[in-house]
JSON list of C-alpha atoms in Angstrom, two decimals:
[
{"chain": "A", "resi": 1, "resn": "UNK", "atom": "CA", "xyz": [-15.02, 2.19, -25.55]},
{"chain": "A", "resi": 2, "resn": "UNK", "atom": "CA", "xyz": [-11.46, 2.15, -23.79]},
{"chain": "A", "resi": 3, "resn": "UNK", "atom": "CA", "xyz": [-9.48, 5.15, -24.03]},
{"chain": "A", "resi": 4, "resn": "UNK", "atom": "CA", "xyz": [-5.58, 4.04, -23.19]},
{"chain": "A", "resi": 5, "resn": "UNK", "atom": "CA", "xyz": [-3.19, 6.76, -21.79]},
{"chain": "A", "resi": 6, "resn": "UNK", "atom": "CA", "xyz": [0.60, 6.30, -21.43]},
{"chain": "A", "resi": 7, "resn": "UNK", "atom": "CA", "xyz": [2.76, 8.34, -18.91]},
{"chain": "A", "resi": 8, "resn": "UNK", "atom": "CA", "xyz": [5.75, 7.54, -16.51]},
{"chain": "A", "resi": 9, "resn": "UNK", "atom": "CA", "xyz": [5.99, 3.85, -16.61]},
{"chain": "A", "resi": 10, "resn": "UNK", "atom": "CA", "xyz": [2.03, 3.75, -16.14]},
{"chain": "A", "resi": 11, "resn": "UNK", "atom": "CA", "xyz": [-0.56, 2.36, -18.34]},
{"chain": "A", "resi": 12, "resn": "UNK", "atom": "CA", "xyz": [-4.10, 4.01, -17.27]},
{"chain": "A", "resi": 13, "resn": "UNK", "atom": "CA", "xyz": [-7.39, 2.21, -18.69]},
{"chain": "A", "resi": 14, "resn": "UNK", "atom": "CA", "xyz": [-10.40, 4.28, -18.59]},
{"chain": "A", "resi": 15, "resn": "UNK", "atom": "CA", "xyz": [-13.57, 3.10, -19.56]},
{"chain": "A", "resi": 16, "resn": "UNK", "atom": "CA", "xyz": [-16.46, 5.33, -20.64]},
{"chain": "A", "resi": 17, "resn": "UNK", "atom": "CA", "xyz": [-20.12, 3.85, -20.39]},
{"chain": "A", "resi": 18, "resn": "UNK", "atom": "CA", "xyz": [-23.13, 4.99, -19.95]},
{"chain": "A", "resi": 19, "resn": "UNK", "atom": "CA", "xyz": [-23.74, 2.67, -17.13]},
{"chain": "A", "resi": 20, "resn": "UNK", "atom": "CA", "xyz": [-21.96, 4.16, -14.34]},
{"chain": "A", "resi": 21, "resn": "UNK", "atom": "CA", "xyz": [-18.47, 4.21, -13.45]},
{"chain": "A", "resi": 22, "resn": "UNK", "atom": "CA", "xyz": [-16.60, 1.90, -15.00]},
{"chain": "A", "resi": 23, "resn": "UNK", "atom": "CA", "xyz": [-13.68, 1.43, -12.89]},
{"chain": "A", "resi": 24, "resn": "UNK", "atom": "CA", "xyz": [-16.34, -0.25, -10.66]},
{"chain": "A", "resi": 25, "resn": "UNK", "atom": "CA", "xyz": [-16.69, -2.83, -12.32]},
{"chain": "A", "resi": 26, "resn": "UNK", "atom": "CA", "xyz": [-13.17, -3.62, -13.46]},
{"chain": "A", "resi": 27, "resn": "UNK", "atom": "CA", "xyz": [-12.30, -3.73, -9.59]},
{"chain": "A", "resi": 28, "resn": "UNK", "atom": "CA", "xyz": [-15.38, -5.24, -8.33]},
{"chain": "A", "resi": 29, "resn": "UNK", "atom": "CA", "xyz": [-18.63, -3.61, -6.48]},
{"chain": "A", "resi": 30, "resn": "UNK", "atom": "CA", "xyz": [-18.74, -3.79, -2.80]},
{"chain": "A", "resi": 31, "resn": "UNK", "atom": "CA", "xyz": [-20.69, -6.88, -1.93]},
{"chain": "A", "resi": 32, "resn": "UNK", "atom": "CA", "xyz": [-24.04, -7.75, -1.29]},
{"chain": "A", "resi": 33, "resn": "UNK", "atom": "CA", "xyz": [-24.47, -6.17, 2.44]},
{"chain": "A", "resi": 34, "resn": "UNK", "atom": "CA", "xyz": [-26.45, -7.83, 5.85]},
{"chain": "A", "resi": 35, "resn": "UNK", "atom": "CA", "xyz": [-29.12, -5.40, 6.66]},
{"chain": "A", "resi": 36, "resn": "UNK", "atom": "CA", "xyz": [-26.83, -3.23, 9.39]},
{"chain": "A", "resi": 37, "resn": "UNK", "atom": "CA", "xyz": [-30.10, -2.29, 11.33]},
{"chain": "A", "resi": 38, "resn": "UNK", "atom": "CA", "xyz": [-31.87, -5.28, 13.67]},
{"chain": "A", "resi": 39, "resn": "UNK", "atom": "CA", "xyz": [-35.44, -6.08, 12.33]},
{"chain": "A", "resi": 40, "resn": "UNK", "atom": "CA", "xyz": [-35.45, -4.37, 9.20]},
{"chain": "A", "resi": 41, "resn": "UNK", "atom": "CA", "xyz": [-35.62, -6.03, 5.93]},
{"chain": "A", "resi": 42, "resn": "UNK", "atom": "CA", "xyz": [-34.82, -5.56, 2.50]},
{"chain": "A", "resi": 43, "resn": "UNK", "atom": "CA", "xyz": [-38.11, -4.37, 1.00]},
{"chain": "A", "resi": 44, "resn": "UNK", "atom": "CA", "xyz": [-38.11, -2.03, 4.07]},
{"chain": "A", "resi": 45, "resn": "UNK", "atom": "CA", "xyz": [-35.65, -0.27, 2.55]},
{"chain": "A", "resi": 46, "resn": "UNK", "atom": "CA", "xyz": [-36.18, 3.08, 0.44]},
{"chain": "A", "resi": 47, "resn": "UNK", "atom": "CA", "xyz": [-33.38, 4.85, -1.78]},
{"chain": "A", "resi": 48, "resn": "UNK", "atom": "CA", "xyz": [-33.35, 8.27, -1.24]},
{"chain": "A", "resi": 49, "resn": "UNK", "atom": "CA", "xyz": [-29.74, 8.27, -3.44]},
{"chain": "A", "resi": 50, "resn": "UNK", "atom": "CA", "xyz": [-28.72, 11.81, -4.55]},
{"chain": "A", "resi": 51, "resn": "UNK", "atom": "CA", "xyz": [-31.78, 13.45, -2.80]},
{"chain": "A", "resi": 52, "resn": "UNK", "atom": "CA", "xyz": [-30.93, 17.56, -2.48]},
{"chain": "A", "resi": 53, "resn": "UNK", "atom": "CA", "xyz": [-29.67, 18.25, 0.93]},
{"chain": "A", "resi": 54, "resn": "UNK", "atom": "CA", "xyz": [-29.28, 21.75, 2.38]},
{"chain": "A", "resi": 55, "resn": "UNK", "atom": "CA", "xyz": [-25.76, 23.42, 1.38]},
{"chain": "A", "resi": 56, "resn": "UNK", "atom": "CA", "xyz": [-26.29, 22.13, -2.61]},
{"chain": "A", "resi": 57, "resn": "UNK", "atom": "CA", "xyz": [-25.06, 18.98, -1.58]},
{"chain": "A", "resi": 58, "resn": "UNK", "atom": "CA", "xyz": [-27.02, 15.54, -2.37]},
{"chain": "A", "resi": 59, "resn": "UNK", "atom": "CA", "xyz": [-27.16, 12.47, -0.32]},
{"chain": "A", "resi": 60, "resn": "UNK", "atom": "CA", "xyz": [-24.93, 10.01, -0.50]},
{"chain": "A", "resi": 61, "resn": "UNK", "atom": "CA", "xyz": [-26.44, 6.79, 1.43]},
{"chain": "A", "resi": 62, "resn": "UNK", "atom": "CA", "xyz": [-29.57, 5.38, 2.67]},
{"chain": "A", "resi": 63, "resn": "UNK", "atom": "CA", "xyz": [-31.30, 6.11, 5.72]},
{"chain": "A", "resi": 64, "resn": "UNK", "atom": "CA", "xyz": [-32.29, 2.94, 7.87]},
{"chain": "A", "resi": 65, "resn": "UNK", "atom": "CA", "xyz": [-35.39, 4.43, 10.48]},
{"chain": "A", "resi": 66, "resn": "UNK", "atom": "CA", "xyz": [-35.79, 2.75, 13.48]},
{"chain": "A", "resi": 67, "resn": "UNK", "atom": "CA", "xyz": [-36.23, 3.23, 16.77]},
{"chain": "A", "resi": 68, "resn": "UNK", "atom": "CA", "xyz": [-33.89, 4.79, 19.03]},
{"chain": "A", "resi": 69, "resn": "UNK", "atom": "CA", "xyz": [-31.36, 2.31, 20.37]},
{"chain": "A", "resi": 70, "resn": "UNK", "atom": "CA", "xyz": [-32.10, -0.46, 17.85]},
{"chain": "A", "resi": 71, "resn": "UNK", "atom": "CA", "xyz": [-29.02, -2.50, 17.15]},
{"chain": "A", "resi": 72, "resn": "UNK", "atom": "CA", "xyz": [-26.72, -1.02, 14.37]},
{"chain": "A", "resi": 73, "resn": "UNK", "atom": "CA", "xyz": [-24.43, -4.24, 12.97]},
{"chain": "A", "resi": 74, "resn": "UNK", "atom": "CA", "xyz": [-21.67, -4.84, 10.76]},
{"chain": "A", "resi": 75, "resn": "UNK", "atom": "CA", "xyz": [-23.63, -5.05, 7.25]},
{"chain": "A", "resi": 76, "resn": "UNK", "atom": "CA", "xyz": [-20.11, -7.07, 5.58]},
{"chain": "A", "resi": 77, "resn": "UNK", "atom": "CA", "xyz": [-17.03, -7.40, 7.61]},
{"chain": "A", "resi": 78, "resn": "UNK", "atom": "CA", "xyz": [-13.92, -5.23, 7.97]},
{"chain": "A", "resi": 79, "resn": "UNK", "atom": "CA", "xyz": [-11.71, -2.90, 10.34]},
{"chain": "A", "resi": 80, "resn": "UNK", "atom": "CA", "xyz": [-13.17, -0.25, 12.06]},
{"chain": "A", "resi": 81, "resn": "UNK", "atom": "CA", "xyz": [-11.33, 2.87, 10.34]},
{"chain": "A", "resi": 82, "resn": "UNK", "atom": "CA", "xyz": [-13.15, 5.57, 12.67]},
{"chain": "A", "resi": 83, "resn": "UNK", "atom": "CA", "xyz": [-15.38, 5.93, 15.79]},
{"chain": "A", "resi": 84, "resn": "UNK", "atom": "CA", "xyz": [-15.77, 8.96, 16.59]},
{"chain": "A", "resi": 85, "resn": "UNK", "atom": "CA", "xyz": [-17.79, 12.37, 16.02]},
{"chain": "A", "resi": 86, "resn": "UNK", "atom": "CA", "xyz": [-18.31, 14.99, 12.79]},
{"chain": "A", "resi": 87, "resn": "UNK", "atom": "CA", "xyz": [-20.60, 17.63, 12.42]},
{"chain": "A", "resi": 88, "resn": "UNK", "atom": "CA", "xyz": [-23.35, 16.37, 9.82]},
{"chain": "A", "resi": 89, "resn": "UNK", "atom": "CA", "xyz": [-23.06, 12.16, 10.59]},
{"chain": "A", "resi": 90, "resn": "UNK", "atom": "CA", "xyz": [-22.71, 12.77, 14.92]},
{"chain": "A", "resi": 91, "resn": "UNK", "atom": "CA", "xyz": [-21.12, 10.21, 16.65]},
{"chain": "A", "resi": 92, "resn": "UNK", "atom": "CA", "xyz": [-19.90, 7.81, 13.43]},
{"chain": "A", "resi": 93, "resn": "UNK", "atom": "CA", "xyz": [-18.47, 4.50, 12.82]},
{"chain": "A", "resi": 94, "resn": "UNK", "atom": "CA", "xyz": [-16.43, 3.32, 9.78]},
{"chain": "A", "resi": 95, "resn": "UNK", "atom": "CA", "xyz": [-15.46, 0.33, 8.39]},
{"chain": "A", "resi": 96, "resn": "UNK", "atom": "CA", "xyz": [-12.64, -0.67, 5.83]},
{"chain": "A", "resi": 97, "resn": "UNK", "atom": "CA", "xyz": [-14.03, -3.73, 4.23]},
{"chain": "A", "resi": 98, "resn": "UNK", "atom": "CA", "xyz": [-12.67, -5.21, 0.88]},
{"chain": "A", "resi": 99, "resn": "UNK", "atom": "CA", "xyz": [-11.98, -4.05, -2.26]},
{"chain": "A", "resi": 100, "resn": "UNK", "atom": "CA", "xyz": [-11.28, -1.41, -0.36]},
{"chain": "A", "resi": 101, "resn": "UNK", "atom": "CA", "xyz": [-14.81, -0.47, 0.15]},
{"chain": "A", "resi": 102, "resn": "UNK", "atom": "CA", "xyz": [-15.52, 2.29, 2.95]},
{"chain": "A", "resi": 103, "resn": "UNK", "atom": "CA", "xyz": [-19.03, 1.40, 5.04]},
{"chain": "A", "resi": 104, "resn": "UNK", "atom": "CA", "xyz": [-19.76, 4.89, 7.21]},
{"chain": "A", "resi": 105, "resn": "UNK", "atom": "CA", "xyz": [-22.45, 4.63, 9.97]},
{"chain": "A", "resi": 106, "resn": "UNK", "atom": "CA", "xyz": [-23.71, 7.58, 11.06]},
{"chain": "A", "resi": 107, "resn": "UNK", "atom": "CA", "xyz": [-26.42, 9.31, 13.73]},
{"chain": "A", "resi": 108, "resn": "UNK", "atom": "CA", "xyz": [-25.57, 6.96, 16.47]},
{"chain": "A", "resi": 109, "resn": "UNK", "atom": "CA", "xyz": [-27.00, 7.31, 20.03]},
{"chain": "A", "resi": 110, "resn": "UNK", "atom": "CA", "xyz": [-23.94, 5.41, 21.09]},
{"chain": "A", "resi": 111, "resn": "UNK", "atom": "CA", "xyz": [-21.03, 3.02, 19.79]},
{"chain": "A", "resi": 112, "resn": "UNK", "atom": "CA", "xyz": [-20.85, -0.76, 21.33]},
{"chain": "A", "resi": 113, "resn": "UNK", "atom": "CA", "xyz": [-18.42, -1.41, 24.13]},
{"chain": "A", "resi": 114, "resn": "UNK", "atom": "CA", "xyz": [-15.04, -1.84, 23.58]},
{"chain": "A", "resi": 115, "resn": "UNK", "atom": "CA", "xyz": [-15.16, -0.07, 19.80]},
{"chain": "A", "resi": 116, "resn": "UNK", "atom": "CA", "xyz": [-11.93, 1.10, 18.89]},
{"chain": "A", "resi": 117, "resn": "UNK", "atom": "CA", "xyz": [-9.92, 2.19, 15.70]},
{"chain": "A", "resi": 118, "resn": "UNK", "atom": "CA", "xyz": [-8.06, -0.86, 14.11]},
{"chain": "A", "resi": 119, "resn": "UNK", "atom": "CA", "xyz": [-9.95, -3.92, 15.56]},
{"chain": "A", "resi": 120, "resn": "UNK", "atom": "CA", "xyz": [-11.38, -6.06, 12.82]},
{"chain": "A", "resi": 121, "resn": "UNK", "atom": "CA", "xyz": [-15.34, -6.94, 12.94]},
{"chain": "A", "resi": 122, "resn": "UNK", "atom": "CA", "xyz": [-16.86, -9.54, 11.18]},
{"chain": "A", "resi": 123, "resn": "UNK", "atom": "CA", "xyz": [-20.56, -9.28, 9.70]},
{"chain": "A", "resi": 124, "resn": "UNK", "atom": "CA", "xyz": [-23.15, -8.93, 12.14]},
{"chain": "A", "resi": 125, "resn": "UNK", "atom": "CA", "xyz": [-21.16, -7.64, 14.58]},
{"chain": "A", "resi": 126, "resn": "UNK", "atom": "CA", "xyz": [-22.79, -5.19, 16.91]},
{"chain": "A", "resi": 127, "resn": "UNK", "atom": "CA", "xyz": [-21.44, -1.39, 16.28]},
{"chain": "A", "resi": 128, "resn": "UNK", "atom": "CA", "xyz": [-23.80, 0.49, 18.27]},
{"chain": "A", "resi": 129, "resn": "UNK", "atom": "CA", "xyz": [-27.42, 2.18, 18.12]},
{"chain": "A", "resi": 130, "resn": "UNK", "atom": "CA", "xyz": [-29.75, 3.83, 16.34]},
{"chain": "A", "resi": 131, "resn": "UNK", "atom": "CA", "xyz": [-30.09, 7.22, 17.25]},
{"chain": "A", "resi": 132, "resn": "UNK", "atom": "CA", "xyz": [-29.94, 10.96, 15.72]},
{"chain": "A", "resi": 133, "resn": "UNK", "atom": "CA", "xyz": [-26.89, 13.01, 16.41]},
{"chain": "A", "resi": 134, "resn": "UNK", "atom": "CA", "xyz": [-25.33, 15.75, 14.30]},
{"chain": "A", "resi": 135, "resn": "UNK", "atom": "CA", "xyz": [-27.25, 17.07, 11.37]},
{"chain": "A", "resi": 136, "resn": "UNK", "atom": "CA", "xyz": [-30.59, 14.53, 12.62]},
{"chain": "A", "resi": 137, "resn": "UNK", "atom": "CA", "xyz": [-30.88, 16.35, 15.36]},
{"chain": "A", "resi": 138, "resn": "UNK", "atom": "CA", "xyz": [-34.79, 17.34, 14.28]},
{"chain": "A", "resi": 139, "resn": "UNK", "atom": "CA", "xyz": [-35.60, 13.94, 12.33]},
{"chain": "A", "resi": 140, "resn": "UNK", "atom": "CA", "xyz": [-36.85, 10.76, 13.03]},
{"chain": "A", "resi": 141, "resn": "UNK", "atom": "CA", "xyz": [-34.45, 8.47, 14.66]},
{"chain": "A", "resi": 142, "resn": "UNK", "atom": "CA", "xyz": [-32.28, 6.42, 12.15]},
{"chain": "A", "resi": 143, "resn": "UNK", "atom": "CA", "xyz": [-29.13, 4.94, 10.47]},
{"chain": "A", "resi": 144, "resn": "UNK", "atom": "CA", "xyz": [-27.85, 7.19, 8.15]},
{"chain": "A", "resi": 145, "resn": "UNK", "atom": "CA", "xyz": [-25.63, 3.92, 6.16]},
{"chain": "A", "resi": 146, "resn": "UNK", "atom": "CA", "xyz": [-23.00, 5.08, 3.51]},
{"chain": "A", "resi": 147, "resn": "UNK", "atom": "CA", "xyz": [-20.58, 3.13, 1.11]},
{"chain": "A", "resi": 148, "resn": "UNK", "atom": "CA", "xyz": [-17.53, 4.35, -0.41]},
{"chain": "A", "resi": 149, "resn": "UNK", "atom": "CA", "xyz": [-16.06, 2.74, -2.88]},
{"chain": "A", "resi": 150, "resn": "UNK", "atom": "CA", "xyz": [-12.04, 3.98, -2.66]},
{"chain": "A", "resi": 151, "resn": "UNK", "atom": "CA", "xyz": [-10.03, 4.42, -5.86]},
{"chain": "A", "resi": 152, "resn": "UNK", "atom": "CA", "xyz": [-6.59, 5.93, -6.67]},
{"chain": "A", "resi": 153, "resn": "UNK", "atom": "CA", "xyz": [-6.66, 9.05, -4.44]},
{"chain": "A", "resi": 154, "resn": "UNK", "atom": "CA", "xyz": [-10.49, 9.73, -3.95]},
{"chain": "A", "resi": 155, "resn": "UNK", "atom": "CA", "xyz": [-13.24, 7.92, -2.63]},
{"chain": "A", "resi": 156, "resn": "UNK", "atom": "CA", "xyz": [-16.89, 7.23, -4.62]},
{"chain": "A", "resi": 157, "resn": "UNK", "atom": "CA", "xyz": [-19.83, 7.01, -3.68]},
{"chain": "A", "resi": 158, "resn": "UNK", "atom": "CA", "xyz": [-22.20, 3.92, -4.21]},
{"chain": "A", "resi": 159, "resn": "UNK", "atom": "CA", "xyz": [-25.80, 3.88, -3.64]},
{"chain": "A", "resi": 160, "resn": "UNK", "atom": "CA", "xyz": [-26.32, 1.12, -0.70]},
{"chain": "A", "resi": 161, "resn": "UNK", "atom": "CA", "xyz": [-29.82, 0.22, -1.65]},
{"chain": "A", "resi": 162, "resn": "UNK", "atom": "CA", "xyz": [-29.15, -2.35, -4.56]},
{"chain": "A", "resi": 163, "resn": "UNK", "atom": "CA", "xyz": [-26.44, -3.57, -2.21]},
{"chain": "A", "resi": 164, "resn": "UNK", "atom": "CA", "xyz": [-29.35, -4.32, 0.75]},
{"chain": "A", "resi": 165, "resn": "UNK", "atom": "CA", "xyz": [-31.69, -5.49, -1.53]},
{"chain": "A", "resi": 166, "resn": "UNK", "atom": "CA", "xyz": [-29.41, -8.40, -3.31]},
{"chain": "A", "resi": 167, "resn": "UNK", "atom": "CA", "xyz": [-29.21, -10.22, -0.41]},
{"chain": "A", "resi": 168, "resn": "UNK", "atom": "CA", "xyz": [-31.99, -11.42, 1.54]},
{"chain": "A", "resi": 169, "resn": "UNK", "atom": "CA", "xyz": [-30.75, -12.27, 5.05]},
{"chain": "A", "resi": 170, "resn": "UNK", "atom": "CA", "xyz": [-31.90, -12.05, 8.60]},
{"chain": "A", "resi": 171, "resn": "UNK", "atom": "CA", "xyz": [-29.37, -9.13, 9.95]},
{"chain": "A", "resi": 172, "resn": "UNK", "atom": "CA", "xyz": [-26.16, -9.86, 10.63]},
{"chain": "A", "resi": 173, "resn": "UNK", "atom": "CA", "xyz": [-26.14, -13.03, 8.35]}
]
């Protein structure tokens, strides 16, 4: 059902369906993604999608474990939008890929050499290393992997799992 709304020049379209957001799929859903951590596969991957997480919130990615210091790569190219630190993620990478899609790396031990805000990284490319910084402090080390799907003047987020899992590649490919 499409609900039109008129105001200032603007025509808005908004969709309701029982599906998900609909404005996802009138703008496209973030591609299928390379497998950002080195030697994991597809079926290695388990959703734990809007899990509760302390502070009432619920989590909004996947998270990749590994070893510490296994490769973290570009899982679809982009420009690196942030490297740096915040409290729950630790030291962080984002990338601004298309659509505008938002790809958020978090729990590094390190980032790769050379890193920095505004250089553009093609898939595969190496963004640093499994580790776990900020709010993984206690856990397991891992790749906590995030997309955000950016709209008007808010960003959504998109469960990364289905977006792993529909392509079947060796990482970085």
């Amino acid at each position: 059902m499409a609900h039109w709304a008129l105001g200032i020049g603007v025509v808005l379209v908004v969709l309701l369906s029982r599906r998900g957001p609909a404005w996802l799929r009138l703008v496209g859903a973030p591609e299928p993604l390379s497998m950002p951590v080195a030697g994991l596969r597809a079926r290695d991957v388990v959703s734990t999608w809007h899990a509760p997480r302390s502070g009432g919130r619920r989590h909004q990615g996947v998270d990749l474990f590994a070893p510490s210091g296994t490769e973290v790569r570009a899982a679809a190219s982009g420009t690196v939008w942030k490297v740096g630190h915040d409290a729950l993620g630790g030291q962080v990478v984002s990338v601004l890929g298309r659509g505008p899609t938002l790809y958020y790396y978090a729990h590094l031990d390190d980032w790769a050499e050379g890193l920095a805000v505004g250089q553009r990284v093609e898939r595969g490319a190496l963004l640093g290393h499994v580790g776990n910084t900020g709010n993984a402090r206690t856990t397991p080390p891992h790749l906590h992997f995030g997309v955000y799907r950016w709209g008007w003047a808010w960003a959504t987020a998109v469960d990364p799992a289905p977006l792993l899992k529909a392509r079947r590649t060796a990482p970085g490919r």
